[in-house]
Coordinates of C-alpha atoms in Angstrom, one line a residue:
Chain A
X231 CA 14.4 3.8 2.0
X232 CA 12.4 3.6 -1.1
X233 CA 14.7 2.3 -3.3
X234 CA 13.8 -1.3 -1.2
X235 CA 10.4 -0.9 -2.4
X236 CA 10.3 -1.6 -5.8
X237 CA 10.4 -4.9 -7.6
X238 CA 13.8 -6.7 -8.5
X239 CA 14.4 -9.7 -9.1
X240 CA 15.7 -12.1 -6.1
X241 CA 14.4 -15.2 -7.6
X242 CA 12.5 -16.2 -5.1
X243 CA 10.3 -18.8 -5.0
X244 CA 6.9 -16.6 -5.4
X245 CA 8.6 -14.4 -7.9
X246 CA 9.1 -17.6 -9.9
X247 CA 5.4 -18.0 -9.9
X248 CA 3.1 -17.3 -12.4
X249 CA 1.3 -13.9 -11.4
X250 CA -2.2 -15.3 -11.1
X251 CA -0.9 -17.5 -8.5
X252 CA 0.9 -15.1 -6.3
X253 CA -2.1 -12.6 -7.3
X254 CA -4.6 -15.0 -5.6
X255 CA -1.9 -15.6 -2.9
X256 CA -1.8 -12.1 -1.8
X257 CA -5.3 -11.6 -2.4
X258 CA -6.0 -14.1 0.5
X259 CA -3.3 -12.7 2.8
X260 CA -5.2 -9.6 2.3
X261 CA -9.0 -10.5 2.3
X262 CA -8.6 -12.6 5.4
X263 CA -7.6 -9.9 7.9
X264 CA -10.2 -7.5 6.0
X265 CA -13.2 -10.0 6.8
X266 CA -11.8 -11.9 10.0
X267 CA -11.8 -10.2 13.6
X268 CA -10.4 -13.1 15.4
X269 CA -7.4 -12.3 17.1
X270 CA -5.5 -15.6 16.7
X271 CA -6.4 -15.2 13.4
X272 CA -4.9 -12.1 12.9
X273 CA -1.7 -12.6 14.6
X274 CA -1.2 -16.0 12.8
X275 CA -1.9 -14.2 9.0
X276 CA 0.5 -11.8 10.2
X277 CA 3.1 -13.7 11.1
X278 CA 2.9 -15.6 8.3
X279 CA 3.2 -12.8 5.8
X280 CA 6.3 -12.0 7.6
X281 CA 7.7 -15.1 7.4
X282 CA 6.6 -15.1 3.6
X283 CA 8.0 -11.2 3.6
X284 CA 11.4 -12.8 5.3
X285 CA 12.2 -16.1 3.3
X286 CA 11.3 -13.4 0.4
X287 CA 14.0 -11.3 1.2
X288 CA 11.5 -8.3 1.2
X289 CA 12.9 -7.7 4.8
X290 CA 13.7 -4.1 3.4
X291 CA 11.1 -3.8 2.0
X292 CA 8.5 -4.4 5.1
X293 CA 10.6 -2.3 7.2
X294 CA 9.8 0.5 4.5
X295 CA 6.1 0.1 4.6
X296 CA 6.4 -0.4 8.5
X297 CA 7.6 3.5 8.9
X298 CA 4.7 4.5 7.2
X299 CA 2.1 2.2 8.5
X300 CA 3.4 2.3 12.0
X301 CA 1.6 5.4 12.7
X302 CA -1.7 4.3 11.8
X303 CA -1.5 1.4 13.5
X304 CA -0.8 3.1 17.0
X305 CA -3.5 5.5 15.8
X306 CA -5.9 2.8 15.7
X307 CA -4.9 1.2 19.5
X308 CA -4.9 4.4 21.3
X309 CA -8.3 5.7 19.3
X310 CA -10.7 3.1 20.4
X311 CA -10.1 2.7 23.8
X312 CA -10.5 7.1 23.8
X313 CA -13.7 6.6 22.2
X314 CA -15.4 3.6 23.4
X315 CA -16.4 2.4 26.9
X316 CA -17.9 -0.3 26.1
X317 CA -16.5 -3.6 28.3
X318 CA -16.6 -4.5 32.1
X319 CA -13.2 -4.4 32.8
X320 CA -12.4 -1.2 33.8
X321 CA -8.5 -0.7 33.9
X322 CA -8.5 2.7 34.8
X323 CA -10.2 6.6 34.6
X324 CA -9.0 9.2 32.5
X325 CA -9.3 12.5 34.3
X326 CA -11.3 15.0 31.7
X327 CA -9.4 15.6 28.3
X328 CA -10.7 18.6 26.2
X329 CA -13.2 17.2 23.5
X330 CA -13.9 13.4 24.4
X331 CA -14.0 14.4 28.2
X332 CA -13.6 12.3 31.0
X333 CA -13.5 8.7 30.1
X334 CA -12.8 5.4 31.7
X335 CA -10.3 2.6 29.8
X336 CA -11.8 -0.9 29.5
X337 CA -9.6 -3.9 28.7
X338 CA -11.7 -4.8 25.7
X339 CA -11.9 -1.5 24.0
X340 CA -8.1 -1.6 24.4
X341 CA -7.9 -5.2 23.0
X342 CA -10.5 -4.0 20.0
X343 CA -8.0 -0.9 18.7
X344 CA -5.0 -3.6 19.2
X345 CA -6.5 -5.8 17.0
X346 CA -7.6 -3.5 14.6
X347 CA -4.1 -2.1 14.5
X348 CA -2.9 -5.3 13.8
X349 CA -5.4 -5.6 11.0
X350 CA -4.3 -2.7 9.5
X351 CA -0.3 -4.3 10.0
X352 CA -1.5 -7.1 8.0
X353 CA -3.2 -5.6 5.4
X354 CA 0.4 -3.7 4.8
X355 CA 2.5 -6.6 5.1
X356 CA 0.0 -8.3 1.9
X357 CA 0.9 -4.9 0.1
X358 CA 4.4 -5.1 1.0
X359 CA 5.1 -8.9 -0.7
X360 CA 3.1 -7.5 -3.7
X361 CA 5.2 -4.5 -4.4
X362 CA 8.6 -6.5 -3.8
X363 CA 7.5 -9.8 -5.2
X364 CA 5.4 -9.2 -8.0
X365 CA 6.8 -7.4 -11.6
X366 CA 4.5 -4.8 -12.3
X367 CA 4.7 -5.7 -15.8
X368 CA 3.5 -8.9 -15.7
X369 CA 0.6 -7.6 -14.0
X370 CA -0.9 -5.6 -16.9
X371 CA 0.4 -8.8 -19.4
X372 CA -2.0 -10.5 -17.9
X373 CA -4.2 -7.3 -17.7
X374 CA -3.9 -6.6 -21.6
X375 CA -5.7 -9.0 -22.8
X376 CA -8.9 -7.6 -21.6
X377 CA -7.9 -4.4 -21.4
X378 CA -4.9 -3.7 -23.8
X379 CA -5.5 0.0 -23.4
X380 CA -5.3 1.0 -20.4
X381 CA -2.5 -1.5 -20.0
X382 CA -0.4 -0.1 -22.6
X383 CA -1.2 2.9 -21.0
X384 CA -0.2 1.6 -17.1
X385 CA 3.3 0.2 -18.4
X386 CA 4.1 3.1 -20.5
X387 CA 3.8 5.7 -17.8
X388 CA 5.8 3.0 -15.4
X389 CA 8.4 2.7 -17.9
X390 CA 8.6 6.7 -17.8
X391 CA 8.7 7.1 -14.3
X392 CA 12.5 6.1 -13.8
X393 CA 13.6 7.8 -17.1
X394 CA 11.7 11.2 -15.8
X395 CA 13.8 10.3 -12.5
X396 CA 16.8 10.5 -14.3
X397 CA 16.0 14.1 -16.2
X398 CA 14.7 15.6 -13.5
X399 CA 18.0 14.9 -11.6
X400 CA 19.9 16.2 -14.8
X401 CA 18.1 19.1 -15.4
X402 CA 17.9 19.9 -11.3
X403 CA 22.4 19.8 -11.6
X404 CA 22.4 21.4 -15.4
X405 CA 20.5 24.3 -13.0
X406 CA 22.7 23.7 -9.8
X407 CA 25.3 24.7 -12.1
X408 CA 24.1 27.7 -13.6
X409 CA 23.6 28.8 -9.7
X410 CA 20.7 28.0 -8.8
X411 CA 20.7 26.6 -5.4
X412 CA 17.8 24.3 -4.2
X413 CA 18.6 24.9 -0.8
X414 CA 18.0 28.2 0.3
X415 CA 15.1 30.4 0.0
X416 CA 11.9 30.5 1.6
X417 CA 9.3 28.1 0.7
X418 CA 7.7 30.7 -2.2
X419 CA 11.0 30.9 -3.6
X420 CA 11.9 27.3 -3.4
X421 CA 8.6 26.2 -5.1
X422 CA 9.5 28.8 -7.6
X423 CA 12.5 26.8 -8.3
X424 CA 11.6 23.5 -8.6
X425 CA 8.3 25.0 -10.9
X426 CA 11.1 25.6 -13.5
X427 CA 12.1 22.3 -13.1
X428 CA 8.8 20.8 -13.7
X429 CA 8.2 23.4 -16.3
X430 CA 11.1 22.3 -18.1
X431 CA 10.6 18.4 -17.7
X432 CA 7.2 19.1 -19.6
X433 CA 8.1 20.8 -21.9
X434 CA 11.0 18.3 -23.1
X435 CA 8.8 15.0 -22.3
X436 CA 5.9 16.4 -24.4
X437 CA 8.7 16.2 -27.5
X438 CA 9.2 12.7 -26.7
X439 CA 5.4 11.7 -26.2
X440 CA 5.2 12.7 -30.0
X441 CA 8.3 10.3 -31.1
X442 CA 7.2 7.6 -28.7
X443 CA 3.5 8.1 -30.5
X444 CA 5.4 7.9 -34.2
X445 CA 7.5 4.5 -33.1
X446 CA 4.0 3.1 -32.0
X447 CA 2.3 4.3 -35.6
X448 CA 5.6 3.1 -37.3
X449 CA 4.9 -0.7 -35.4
X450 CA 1.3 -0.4 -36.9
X451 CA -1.0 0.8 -33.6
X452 CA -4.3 0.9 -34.4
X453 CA -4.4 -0.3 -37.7
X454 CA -6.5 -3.5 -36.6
X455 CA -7.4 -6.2 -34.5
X456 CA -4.2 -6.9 -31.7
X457 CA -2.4 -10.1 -31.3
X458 CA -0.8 -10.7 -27.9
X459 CA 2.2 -13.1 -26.8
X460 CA 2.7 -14.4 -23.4
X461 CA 5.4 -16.6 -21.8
X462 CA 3.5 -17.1 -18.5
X463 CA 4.2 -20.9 -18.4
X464 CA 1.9 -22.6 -15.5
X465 CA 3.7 -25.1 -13.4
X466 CA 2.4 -27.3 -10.8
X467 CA 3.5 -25.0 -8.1
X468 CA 0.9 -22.1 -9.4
X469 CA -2.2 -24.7 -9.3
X470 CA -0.7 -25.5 -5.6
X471 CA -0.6 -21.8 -4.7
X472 CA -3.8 -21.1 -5.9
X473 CA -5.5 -24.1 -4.5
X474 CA -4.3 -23.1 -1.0
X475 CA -5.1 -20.0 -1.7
X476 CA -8.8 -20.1 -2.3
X477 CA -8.9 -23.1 0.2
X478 CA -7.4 -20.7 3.1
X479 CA -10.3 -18.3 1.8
X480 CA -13.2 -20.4 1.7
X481 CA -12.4 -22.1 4.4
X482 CA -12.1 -19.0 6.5
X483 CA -15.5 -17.8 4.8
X484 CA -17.2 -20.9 5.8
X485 CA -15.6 -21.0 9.3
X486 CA -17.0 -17.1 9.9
X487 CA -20.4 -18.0 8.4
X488 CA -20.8 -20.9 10.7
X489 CA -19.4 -18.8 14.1
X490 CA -16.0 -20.6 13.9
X491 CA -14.0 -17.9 13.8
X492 CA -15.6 -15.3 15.7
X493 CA -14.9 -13.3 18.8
X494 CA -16.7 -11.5 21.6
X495 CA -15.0 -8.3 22.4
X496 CA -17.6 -6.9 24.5
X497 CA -18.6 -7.0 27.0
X498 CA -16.4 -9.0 27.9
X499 CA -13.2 -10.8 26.3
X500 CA -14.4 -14.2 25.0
X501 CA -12.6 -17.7 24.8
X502 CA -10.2 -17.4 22.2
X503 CA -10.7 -20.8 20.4
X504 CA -14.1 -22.6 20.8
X505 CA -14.0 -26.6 21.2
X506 CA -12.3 -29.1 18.3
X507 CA -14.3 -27.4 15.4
X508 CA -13.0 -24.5 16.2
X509 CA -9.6 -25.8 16.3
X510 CA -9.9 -27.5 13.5
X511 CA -10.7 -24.2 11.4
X512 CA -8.0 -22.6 12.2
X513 CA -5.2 -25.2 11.5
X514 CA -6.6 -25.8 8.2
X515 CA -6.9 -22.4 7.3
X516 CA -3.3 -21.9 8.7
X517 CA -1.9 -24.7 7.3
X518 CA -3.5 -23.6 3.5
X519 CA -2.4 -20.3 4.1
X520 CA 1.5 -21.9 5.0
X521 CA 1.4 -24.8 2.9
X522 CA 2.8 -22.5 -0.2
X523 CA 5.8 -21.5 2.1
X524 CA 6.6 -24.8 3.0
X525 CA 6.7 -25.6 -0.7
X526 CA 8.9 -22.5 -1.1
X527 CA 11.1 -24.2 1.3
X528 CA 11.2 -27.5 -0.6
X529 CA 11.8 -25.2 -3.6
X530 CA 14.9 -23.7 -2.3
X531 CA 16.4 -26.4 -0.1
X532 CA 16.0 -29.8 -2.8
X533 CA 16.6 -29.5 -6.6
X534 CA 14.7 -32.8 -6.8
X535 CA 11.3 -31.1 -5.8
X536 CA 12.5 -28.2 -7.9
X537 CA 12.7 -29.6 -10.8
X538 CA 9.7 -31.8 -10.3
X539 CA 7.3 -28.8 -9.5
Chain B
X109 CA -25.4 6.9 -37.0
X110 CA -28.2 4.9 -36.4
X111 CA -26.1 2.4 -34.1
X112 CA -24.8 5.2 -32.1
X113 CA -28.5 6.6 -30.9
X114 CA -29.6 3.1 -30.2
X115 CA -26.3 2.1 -28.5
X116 CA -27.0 5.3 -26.4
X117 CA -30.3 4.2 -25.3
X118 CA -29.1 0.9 -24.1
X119 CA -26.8 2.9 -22.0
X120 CA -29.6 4.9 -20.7
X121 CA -31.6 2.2 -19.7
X122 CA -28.9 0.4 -18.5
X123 CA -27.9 3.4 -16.0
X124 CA -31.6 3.7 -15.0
X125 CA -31.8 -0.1 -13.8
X126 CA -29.4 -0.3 -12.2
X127 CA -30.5 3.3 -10.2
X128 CA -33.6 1.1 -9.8
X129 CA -31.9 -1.7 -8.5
X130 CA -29.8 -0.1 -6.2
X131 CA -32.7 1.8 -4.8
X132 CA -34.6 -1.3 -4.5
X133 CA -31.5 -3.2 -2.5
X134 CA -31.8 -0.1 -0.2
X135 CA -35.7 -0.4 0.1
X136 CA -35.6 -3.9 1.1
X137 CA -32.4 -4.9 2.4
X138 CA -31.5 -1.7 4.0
X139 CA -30.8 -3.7 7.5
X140 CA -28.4 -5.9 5.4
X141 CA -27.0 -2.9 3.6
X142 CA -26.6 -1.1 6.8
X143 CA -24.7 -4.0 8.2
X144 CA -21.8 -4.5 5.9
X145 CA -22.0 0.0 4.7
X146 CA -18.3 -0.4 4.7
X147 CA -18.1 -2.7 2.6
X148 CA -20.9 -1.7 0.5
X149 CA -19.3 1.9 -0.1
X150 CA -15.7 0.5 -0.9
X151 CA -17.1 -1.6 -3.7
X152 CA -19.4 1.3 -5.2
X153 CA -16.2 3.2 -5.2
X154 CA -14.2 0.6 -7.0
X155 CA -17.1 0.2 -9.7
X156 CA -16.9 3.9 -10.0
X157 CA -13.4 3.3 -10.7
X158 CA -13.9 0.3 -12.9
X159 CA -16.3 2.2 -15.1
X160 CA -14.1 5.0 -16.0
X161 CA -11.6 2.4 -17.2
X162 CA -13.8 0.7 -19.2
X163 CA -15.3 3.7 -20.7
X164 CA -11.5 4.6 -21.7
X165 CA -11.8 1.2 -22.8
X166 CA -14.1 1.7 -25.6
X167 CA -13.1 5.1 -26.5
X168 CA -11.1 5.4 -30.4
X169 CA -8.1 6.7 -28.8
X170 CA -4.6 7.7 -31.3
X171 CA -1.3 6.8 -30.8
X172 CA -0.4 10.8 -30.1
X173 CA -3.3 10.5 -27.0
X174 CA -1.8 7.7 -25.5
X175 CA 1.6 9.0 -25.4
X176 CA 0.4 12.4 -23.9
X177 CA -1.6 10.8 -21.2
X178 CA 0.9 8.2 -20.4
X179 CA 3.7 10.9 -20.2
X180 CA 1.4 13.0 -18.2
X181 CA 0.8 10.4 -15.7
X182 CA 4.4 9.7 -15.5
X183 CA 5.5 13.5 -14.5
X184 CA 2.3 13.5 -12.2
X185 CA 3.8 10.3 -10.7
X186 CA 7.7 11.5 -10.6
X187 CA 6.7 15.4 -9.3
X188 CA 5.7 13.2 -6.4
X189 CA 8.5 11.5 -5.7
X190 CA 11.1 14.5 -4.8
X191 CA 8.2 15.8 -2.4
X192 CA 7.1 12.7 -0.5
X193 CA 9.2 13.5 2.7
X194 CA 6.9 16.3 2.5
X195 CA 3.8 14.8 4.2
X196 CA 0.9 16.4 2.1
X197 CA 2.8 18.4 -0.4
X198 CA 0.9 16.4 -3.6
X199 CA 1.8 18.4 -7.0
X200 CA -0.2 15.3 -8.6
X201 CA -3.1 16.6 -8.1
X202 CA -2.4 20.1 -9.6
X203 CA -0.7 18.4 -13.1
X204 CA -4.4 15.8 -13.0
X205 CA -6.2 19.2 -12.9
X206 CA -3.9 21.5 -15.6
X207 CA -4.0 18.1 -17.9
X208 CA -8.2 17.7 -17.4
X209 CA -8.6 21.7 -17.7
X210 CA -6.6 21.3 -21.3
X211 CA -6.7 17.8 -22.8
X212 CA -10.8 16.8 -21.4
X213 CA -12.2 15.2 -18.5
X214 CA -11.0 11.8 -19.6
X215 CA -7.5 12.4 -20.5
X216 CA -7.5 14.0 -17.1
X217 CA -8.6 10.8 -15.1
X218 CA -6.4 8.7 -16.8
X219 CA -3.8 11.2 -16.0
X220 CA -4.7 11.5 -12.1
X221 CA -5.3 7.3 -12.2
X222 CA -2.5 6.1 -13.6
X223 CA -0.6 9.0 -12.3
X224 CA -1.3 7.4 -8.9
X225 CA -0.9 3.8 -9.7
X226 CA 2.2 4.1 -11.2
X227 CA 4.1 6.3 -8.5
X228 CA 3.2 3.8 -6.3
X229 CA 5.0 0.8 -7.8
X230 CA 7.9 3.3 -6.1
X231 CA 6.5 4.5 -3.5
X232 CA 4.5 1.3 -2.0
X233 CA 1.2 0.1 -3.1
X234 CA -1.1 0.3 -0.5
X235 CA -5.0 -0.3 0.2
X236 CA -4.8 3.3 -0.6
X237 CA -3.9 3.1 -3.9
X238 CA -7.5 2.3 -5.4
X239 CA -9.0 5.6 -3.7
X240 CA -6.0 7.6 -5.0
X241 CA -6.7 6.5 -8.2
X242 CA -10.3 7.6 -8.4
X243 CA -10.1 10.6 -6.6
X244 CA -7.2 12.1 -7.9
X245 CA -8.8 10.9 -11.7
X246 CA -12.1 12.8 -10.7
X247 CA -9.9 15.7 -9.7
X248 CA -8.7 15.4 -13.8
X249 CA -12.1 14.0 -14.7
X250 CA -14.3 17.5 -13.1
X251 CA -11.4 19.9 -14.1
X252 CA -11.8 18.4 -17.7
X253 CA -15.6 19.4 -17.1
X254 CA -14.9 22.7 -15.8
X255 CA -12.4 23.3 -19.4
X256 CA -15.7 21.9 -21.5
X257 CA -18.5 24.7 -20.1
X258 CA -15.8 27.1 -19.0
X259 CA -12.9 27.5 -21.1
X260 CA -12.2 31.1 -20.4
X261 CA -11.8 30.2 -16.5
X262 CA -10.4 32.8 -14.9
X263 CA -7.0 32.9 -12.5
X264 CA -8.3 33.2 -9.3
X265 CA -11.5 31.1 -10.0
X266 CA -8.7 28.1 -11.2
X267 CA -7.1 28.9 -8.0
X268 CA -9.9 28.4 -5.8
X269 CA -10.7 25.0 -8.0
X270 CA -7.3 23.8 -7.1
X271 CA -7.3 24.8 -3.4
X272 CA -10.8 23.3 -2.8
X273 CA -9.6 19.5 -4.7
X274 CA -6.5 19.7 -2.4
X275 CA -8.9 19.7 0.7
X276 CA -11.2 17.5 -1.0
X277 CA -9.0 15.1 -1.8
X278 CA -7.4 14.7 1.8
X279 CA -11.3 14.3 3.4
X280 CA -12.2 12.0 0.5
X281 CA -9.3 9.5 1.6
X282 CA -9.3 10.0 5.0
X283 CA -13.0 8.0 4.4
X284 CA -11.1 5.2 3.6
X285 CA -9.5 4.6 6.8
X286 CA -12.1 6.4 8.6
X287 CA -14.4 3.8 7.5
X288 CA -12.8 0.5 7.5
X289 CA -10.8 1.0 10.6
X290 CA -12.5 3.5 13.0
X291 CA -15.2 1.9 15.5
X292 CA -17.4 2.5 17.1
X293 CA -17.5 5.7 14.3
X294 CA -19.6 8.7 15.6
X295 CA -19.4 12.1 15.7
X296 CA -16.5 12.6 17.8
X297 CA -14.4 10.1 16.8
X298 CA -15.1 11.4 13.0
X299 CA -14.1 14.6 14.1
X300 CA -10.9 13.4 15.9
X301 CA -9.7 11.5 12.7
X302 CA -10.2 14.5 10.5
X303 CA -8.7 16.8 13.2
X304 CA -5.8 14.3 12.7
X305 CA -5.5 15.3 9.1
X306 CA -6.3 18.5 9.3
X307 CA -2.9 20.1 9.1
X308 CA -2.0 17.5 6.5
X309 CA -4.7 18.8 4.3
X310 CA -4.1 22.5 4.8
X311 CA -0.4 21.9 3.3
X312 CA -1.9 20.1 0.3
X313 CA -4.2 22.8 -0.1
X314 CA -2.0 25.6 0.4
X315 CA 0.6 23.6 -2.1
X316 CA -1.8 23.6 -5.2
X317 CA -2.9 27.3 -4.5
X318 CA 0.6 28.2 -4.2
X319 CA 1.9 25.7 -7.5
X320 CA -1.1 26.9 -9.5
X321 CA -0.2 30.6 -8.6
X322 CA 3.2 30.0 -9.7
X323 CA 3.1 28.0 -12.7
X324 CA -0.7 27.4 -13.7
X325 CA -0.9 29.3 -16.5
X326 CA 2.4 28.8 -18.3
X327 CA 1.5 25.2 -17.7
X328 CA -1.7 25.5 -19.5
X329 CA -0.4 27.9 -22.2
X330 CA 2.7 25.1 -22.7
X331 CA -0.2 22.3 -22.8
X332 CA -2.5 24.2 -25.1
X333 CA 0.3 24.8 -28.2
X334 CA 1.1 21.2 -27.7
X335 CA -2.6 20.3 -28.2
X336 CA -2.4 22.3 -31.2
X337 CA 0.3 20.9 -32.4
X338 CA -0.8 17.4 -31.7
X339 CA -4.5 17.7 -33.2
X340 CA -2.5 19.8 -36.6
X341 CA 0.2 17.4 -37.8
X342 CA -2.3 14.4 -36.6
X343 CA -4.6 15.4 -39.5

């Protein structure tokens, strides 16, 4: 399962962007469902970070995060209608439970913990395209250059991580072989075990922090003022991506601002869309939100606009 | 140095105005404030966040730090890995703490940060990962106090200090959800989401007391030589 949840490279058409684009992409697929309440709204951003999440072949990937956001999410639907009774239409009446006593299940407060459930959904699917789409690297390139240390420092321990991987499962079969088995025991004795492990993986990767520290001293760390190199060209598809971008989010500020895009939940279930305006909003927020998708689409489908954009 | 005391005085004031500023935004806009707390609390516990990084920012740090830190953070972040199907078994925060209780408070932040940050390029980044990264880095940030004023901490004391950061840490990001998600949030529905976790945290808890039983203090004594090492053939 995890092993869909790291970056690789698919070349897709957002991994081929430059990583403020798909930064301010999948900031607004996450900032809208954190500041909207609107269900339409909702399912709509959702379902498009799906699609993005499917045409990005981060299927996998989404599944992954779905196992683990899943439970949340069902957390939040059943919660609200247990805790509120706010709303006039009364479904039905819980005989008493033992804490939150007798209680009676309103159609709204059920429709509230769905929504939020779905919030939460598409908060993790924003996560989700930014863990498979987005080299982690890149990231702290762009970080370093106003904070080179702690982005030196970010990429270094990510560039560890898989080589520790790799001794811990050597050193885990070196001890498998001396007779040590991992699977028995209670869980004292199995701590105990994998304690040497980690005692052991310490003790080597300290040795190496002190050659990794002399290959840094021999390539002249600290001994002045850094230079930094980046190939990050910036195509006409990352000024497209980031305009829709911050259009889908200023749009969506201005449309919740001006009562656009809100939503009565209580005490009783409003009218979805309100009148052209409100009509309006939402396709253009919808259609900035999809419009880098689309060009995704074009991307893959037409070397012409490929090679144009 | 003359620049230092003056540099330090611009810091102080700086702190206090923006003490004064906050408690003047809660004088007067406290309606507004109480409005949009959610959102209010996230970003104070971002800046929090964004401070300690900067402050590691502008520290004179050697090539030998970095490399400890970073391969700190790394074992914090792959002694997570193996125990994730585990819900609530965290050795992270037990390594943020040993590395803090040897190496400083800020060596233990960026441990317990980056620690976090980086596991989770493998395990899934989340809207969690911001909150793990400061709380598990204040776990390494107030063991790295608790190594300054008591160095000569003893066992079962460290074992308390690990049991009580493995509860902590579970309540301190179950606010997260609690408050972004959960409405309408009293009482009771407070007390049903951190009933929720409750057995979650107890395994955390009972992990780090049982780790730092088990391998605390050869941990520390291994960290110690290497800081002597480190700080003798640095000079």
């Amino acid at each position: 399962m995890l092993k869909h949840l790291y970056y690789r490279d698919r070349g897709t058409f957002l991994q081929s962007l430059h990583p403020a684009a798909i930064l301010s992409y999948l900031a607004a697929l996450l900032l809208l469902p954190l500041f909207l309440t609107h269900p339409l709204y909702l399912v709509s951003i959702l379902l498009a970070g799906l699609l993005a999440a499917f045409t990005a072949e981060a299927a996998a990937g989404w599944c992954a995060y779905l196992t683990v956001g899943l439970w949340p999410a069902l957390l939040l639907l059943l919660m609200n209608p247990l805790l509120s009774s706010n709303g006039h239409t009364v479904l039905f009446l819980l005989p008493p439970l033992p804490f939150i006593g007798g209680r009676t299940i309103t159609l709204e407060a059920l429709c509230y913990g769905a929504v939020m459930g779905m919030r939460f959904l598409a908060i993790i699917t924003a996560f989700a395209l930014y863990n498979t789409q987005v080299h982690p690297d890149r990231v702290t390139g762009l970080l370093s250059r106003f904070a080179w240390k702690s982005a030196l420092l970010v990429s270094l321990a990510t560039r560890m991580i898989p080589t520790l991987t790799r001794e811990l499962s050597a050193a885990r079969e070196v001890q498998q072989l001396r007779g040590v088995d991992f699977g028995t025991g209670n869980l004292r004795q199995r701590l105990q075990k994998y304690g040497w492990l980690l005692e052991l993986l310490l003790v080597s990767s300290l040795e190496g922090s002190l050659q990794t520290a002399e290959a840094m001293q021999a390539r002249a760390f600290g001994s002045g003022p850094r230079s930094s190199y980046l190939r990050n060209p910036v195509r006409l598809r990352d000024y497209l991506c980031s305009c829709s971008a911050l259009a889908a989010l200023f749009l969506s500020i201005y449309a919740r601002v001006r009562g656009y895009a809100d939503f009565t939940f209580y005490p009783q279930l409003g009218r979805l869309v309100d009148g052209v305006s409100g009509w309006f909003f939402y396709s253009a927020v919808m259609l900035s939100i999809l419009l880098p998708l689309i060009i995704g689409w074009g991307w893959q489908r037409w070397p012409y606009l490929r090679s144009k954009i | 140095m003359a620049d230092g005391a003056a540099d330090r005085w611009i810091k102080m004031g700086a702190a206090v105005l923006c003490t004064a500023g906050l408690l003047a935004a809660a004088h007067w806009q406290l309606p507004f404030l109480l409005q949009h707390w959610a959102v209010f609390t996230a970003s104070l516990l971002l800046a929090a966040l964004v401070l300690f990084f900067i402050r590691f920012e502008r520290s004179a740090i050697s090539a030998r730090e970095v490399g400890v830190i970073a391969i700190l953070a790394a074992l914090a972040a792959v002694s997570r890995i193996p125990f994730a199907a585990l819900p609530g078994f965290q050795p992270t925060t037990f390594i943020a703490i040993v590395s803090g209780y040897v190496f400083g408070g800020q060596a233990g932040f960026m441990v317990g940060a980056v620690g976090a940050l980086g596991s989770n390029f493998f395990l899934g980044q989340g809207p969690w990962t911001p909150f793990q990264m400061l709380f598990w880095g204040l776990a390494g940030a107030s063991a790295g106090a608790l190594g300054r004023y008591f160095p000569g901490m003893s066992r079962a004391a460290m074992a308390v200090f690990n049991t009580l950061w493995g509860f902590l840490f579970g309540w301190l990001m179950n606010l997260f959800f609690v408050v972004f998600f959960i409405k309408p949030l009293n009482w009771s529905s407070f007390l049903l989401a951190y009933g929720a976790s409750f057995p979650f945290d107890c395994f955390h808890a009972f992990g780090n007391l049982l780790l730092y039983l088990l391998l605390g203090c050869r941990i520390i004594k291994v960290l110690r030589r290497f800081r002597l090492k480190m700080n003798y053939t640095g000079g």
